[in-house]
Coordinates of C-alpha atoms and ligand atoms in Angstrom, one line a residue:
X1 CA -36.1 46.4 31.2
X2 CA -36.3 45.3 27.8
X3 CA -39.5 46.9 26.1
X4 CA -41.4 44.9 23.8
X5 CA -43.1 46.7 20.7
X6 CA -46.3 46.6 19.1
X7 CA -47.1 45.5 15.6
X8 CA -47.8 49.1 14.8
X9 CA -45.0 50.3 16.8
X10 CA -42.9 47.9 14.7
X11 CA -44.4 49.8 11.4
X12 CA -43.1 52.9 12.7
X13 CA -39.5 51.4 13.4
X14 CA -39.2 50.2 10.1
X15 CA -40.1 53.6 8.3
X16 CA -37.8 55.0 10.1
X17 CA -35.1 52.2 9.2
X18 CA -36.1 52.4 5.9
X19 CA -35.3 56.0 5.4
X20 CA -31.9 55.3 6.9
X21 CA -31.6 52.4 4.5
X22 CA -32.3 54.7 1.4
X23 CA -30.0 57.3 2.3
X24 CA -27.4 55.4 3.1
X25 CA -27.4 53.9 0.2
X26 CA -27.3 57.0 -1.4
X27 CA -24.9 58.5 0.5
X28 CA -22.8 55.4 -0.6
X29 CA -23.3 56.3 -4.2
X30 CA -21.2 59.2 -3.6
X31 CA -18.3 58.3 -1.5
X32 CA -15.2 57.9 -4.3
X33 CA -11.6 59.7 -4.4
X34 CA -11.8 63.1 -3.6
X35 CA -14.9 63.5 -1.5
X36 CA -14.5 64.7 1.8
X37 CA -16.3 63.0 4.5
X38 CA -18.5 67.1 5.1
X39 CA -19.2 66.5 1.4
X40 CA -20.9 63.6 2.7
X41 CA -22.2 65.2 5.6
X42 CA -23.9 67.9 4.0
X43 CA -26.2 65.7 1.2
X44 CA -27.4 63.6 4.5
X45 CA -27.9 67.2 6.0
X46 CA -30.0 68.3 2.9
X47 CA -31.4 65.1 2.0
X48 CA -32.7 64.8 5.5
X49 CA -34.5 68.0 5.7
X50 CA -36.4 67.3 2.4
X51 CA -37.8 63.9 3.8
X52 CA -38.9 65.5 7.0
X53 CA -37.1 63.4 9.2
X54 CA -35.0 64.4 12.0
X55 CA -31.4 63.4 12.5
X56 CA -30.8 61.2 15.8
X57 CA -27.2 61.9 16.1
X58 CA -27.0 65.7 16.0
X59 CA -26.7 67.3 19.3
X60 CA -27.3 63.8 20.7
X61 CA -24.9 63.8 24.0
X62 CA -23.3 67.0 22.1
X63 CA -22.6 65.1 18.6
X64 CA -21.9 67.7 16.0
X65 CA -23.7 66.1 12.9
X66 CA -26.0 63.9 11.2
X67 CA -23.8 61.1 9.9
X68 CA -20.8 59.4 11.4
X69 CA -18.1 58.9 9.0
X70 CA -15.1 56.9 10.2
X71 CA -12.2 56.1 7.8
X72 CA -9.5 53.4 7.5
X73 CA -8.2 53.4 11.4
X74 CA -11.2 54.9 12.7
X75 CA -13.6 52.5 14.6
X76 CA -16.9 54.7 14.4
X77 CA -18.2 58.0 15.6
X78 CA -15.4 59.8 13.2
X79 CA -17.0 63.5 12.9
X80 CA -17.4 64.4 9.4
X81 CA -14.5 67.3 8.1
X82 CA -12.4 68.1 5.4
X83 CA -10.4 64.8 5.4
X84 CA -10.4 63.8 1.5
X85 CA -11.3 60.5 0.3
X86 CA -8.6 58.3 -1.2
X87 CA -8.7 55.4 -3.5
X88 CA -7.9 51.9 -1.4
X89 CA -9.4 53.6 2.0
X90 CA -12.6 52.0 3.5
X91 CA -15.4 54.4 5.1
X92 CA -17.9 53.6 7.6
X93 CA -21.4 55.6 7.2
X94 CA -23.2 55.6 10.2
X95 CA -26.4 57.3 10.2
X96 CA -29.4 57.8 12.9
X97 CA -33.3 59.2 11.9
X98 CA -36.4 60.0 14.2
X99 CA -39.7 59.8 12.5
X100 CA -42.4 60.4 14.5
X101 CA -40.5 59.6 17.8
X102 CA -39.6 56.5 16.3
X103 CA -35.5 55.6 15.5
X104 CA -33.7 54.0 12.5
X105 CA -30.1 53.4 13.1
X106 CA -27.8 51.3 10.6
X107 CA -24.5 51.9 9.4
X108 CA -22.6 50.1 6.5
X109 CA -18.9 50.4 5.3
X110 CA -17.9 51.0 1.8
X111 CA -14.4 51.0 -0.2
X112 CA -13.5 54.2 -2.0
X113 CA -12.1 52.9 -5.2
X114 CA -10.4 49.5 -5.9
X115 CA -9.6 48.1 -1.8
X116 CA -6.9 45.8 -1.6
X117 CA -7.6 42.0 -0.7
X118 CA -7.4 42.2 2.6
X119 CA -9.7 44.7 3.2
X120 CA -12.2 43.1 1.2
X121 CA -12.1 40.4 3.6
X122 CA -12.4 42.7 6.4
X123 CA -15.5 43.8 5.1
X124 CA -17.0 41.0 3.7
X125 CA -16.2 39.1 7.0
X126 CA -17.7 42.1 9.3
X127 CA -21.0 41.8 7.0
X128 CA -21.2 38.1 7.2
X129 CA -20.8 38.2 10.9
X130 CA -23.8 40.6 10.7
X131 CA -25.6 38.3 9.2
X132 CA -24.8 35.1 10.8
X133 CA -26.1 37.2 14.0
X134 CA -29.6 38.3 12.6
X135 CA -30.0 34.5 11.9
X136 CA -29.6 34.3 15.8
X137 CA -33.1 37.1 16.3
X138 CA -35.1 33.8 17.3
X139 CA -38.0 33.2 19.8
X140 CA -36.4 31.3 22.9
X141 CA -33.0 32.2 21.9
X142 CA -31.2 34.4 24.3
X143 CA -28.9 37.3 23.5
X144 CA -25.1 35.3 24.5
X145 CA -26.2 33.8 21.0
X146 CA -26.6 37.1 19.1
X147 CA -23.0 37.9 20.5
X148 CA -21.0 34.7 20.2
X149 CA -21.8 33.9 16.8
X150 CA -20.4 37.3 15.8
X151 CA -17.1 36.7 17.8
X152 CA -16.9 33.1 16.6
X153 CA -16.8 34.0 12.5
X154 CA -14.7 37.3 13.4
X155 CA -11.4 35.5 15.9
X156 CA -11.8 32.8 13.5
X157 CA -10.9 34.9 10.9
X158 CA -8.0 36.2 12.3
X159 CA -9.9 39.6 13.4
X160 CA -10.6 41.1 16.8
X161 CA -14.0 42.5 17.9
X162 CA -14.0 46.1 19.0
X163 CA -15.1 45.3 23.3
X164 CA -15.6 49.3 24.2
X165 CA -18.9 49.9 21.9
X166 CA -22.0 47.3 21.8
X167 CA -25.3 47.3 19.2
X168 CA -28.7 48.2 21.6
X169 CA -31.9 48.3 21.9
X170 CA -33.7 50.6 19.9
X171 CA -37.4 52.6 19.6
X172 CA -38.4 55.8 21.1
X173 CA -35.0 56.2 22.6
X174 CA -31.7 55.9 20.6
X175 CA -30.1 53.5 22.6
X176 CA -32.4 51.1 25.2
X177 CA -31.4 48.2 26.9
X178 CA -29.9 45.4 26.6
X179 CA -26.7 46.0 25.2
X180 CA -25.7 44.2 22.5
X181 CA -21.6 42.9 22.9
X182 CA -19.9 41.4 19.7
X183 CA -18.3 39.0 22.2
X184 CA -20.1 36.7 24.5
X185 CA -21.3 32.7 25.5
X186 CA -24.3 31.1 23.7
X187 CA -26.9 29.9 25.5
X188 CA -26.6 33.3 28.1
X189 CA -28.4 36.2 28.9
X190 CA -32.1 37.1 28.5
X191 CA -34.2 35.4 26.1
X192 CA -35.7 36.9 23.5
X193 CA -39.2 37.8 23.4
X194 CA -41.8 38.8 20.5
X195 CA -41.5 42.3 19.9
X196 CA -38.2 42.9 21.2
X197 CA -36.0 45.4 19.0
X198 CA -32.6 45.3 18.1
X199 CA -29.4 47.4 16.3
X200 CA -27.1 44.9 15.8
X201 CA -23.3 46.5 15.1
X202 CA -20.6 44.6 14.8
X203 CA -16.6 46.8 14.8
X204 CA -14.4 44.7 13.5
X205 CA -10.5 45.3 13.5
X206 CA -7.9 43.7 11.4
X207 CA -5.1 43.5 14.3
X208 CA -5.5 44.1 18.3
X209 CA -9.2 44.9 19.7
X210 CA -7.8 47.7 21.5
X211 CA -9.1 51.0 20.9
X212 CA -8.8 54.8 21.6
X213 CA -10.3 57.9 21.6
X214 CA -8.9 61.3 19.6
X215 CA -8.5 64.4 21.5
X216 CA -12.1 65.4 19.6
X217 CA -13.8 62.8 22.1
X218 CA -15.4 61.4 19.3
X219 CA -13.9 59.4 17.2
X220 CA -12.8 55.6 18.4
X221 CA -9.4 54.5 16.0
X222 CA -8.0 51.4 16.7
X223 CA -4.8 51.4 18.9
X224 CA -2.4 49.6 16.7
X225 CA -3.1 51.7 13.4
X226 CA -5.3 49.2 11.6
X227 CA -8.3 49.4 9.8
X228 CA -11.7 48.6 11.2
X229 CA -15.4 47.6 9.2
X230 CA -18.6 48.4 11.0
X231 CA -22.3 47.1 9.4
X232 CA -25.2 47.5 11.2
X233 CA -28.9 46.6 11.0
X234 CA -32.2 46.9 13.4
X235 CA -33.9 43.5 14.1
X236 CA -37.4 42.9 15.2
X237 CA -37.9 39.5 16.9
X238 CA -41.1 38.0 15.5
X239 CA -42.7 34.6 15.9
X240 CA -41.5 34.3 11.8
X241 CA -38.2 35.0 12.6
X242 CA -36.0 38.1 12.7
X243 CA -37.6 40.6 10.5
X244 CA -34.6 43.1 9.4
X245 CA -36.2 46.6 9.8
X246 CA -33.6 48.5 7.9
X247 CA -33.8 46.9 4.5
X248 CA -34.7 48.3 1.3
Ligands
LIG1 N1 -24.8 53.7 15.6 C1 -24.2 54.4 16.7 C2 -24.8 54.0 18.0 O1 -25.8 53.3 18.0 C3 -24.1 55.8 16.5 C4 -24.2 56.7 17.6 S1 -23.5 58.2 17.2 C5 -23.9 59.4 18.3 O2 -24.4 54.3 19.1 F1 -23.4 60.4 17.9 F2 -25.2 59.5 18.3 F3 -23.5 59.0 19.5
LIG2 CO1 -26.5 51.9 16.8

């Protein structure tokens, strides 16, 4: 069952995905050559406590920290550690809050340093395709047309959508239904309703969609060695349009 939130319940999300917003961004503000992806870890850690918030990831299905930092070849869920930042590499922060039992998820990707070309296509083309799927967070649309618009601007790009990890429902739970897939056919699946909330994620590799799993059980990295962009935003579904709950 797809739950549909209140007005005030939508509130609450968008605290929540505010906060997320804010210190993602300033988590961003720090990633450069050097840093290692704890460094990053620990402000979230620090910055989290002060605001009173809790973190969603941490100890969620045994997840060892707040943030999820996943670099170059790494999909998402990359555990932060002492792997240094490099100049050219791209690194996804992922981060999840819980204020007052309600969730913020969003995640952006960011280049450390000057990125080549083709990684700032990657990234632009994984944010666009973010976009182009929030335009789809319509009244009588149904959710095949949330997931083929992002597959559309991806493959005809010359990317691949990551098929093993899908964006969600989102409220007092982490992850409620329906899943989100970053592949699918328009005019299929359920349609969505007024107060319906979503976390729209889009992984996008530059070669194969084919993924797999370190021996951490963590960390996704694509199968061929390339790199992979990952943006992420919650959506409420509103008789105005899609109302993007994790913006500034
Ligand atoms: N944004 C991701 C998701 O929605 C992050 C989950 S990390 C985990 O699934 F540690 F909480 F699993
Ligand atoms: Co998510």
């Amino acid at each position: 069952m797809i739950i549909c939130k209140s007005a005030a319940e939508i509130e609450k999300l968008r605290r929540s995905g505010k906060l997320v917003r804010e210190v993602l961004e300033e988590t961003r503000e720090r990633v450069r050559p050097g840093v290692t992806t704890l460094d990053l870890e620990s402000f979230v850690e620090r910055r989290l406590a002060q605001s009173g918030a809790r973190p969603a990831f941490k100890g969620y299905r045994g997840y060892p920290c707040c943030l999820c930092a996943s670099v170059n070849d790494q999909i998402v869920h990359g555990i932060p550690s002492d792997l240094r930042l490099n100049e050219g590499d791209i690194i996804s922060l992922d981060l999840g809050v819980i204020i007052d039992g309600y969730y913020g998820d969003a995640a952006v990707t960011v280049p450390v340093g000057e990125i080549s070309e083709p990684l700032q296509r990657l990234l632009r083309v994984t944010e666009e395709s973010l976009h182009l799927a929030i335009d789809q967070v319509r009244l009588g649309n149904r959710l095949g047309d949330i997931s083929s618009v992002v597959e559309e601007h991806v493959v005809s790009n010359g990317f691949s959508v990551v098929r093993e990890f899908v964006g969600h429902g989102i409220g007092r739970q982490l992850h409620e239904e329906p899943q989100i897939p970053n592949f699918g056919l328009p005019g299929y699946g359920p349609v969505l309703k007024e107060g319906m909330v979503f976390a729209i994620e889009p992984m996008v590799n530059v070669g194969g969609s084919a993924m797999r799993i370190l021996d951490d059980h963590w960390t996704a990295v694509t199968a061929d060695g390339t790199c992979s962009a990952h943006f992420e935003h919650m959506v409420a579904v509103t008789r105005n349009g899609p109302d993007v709950l994790t913006r500034l």
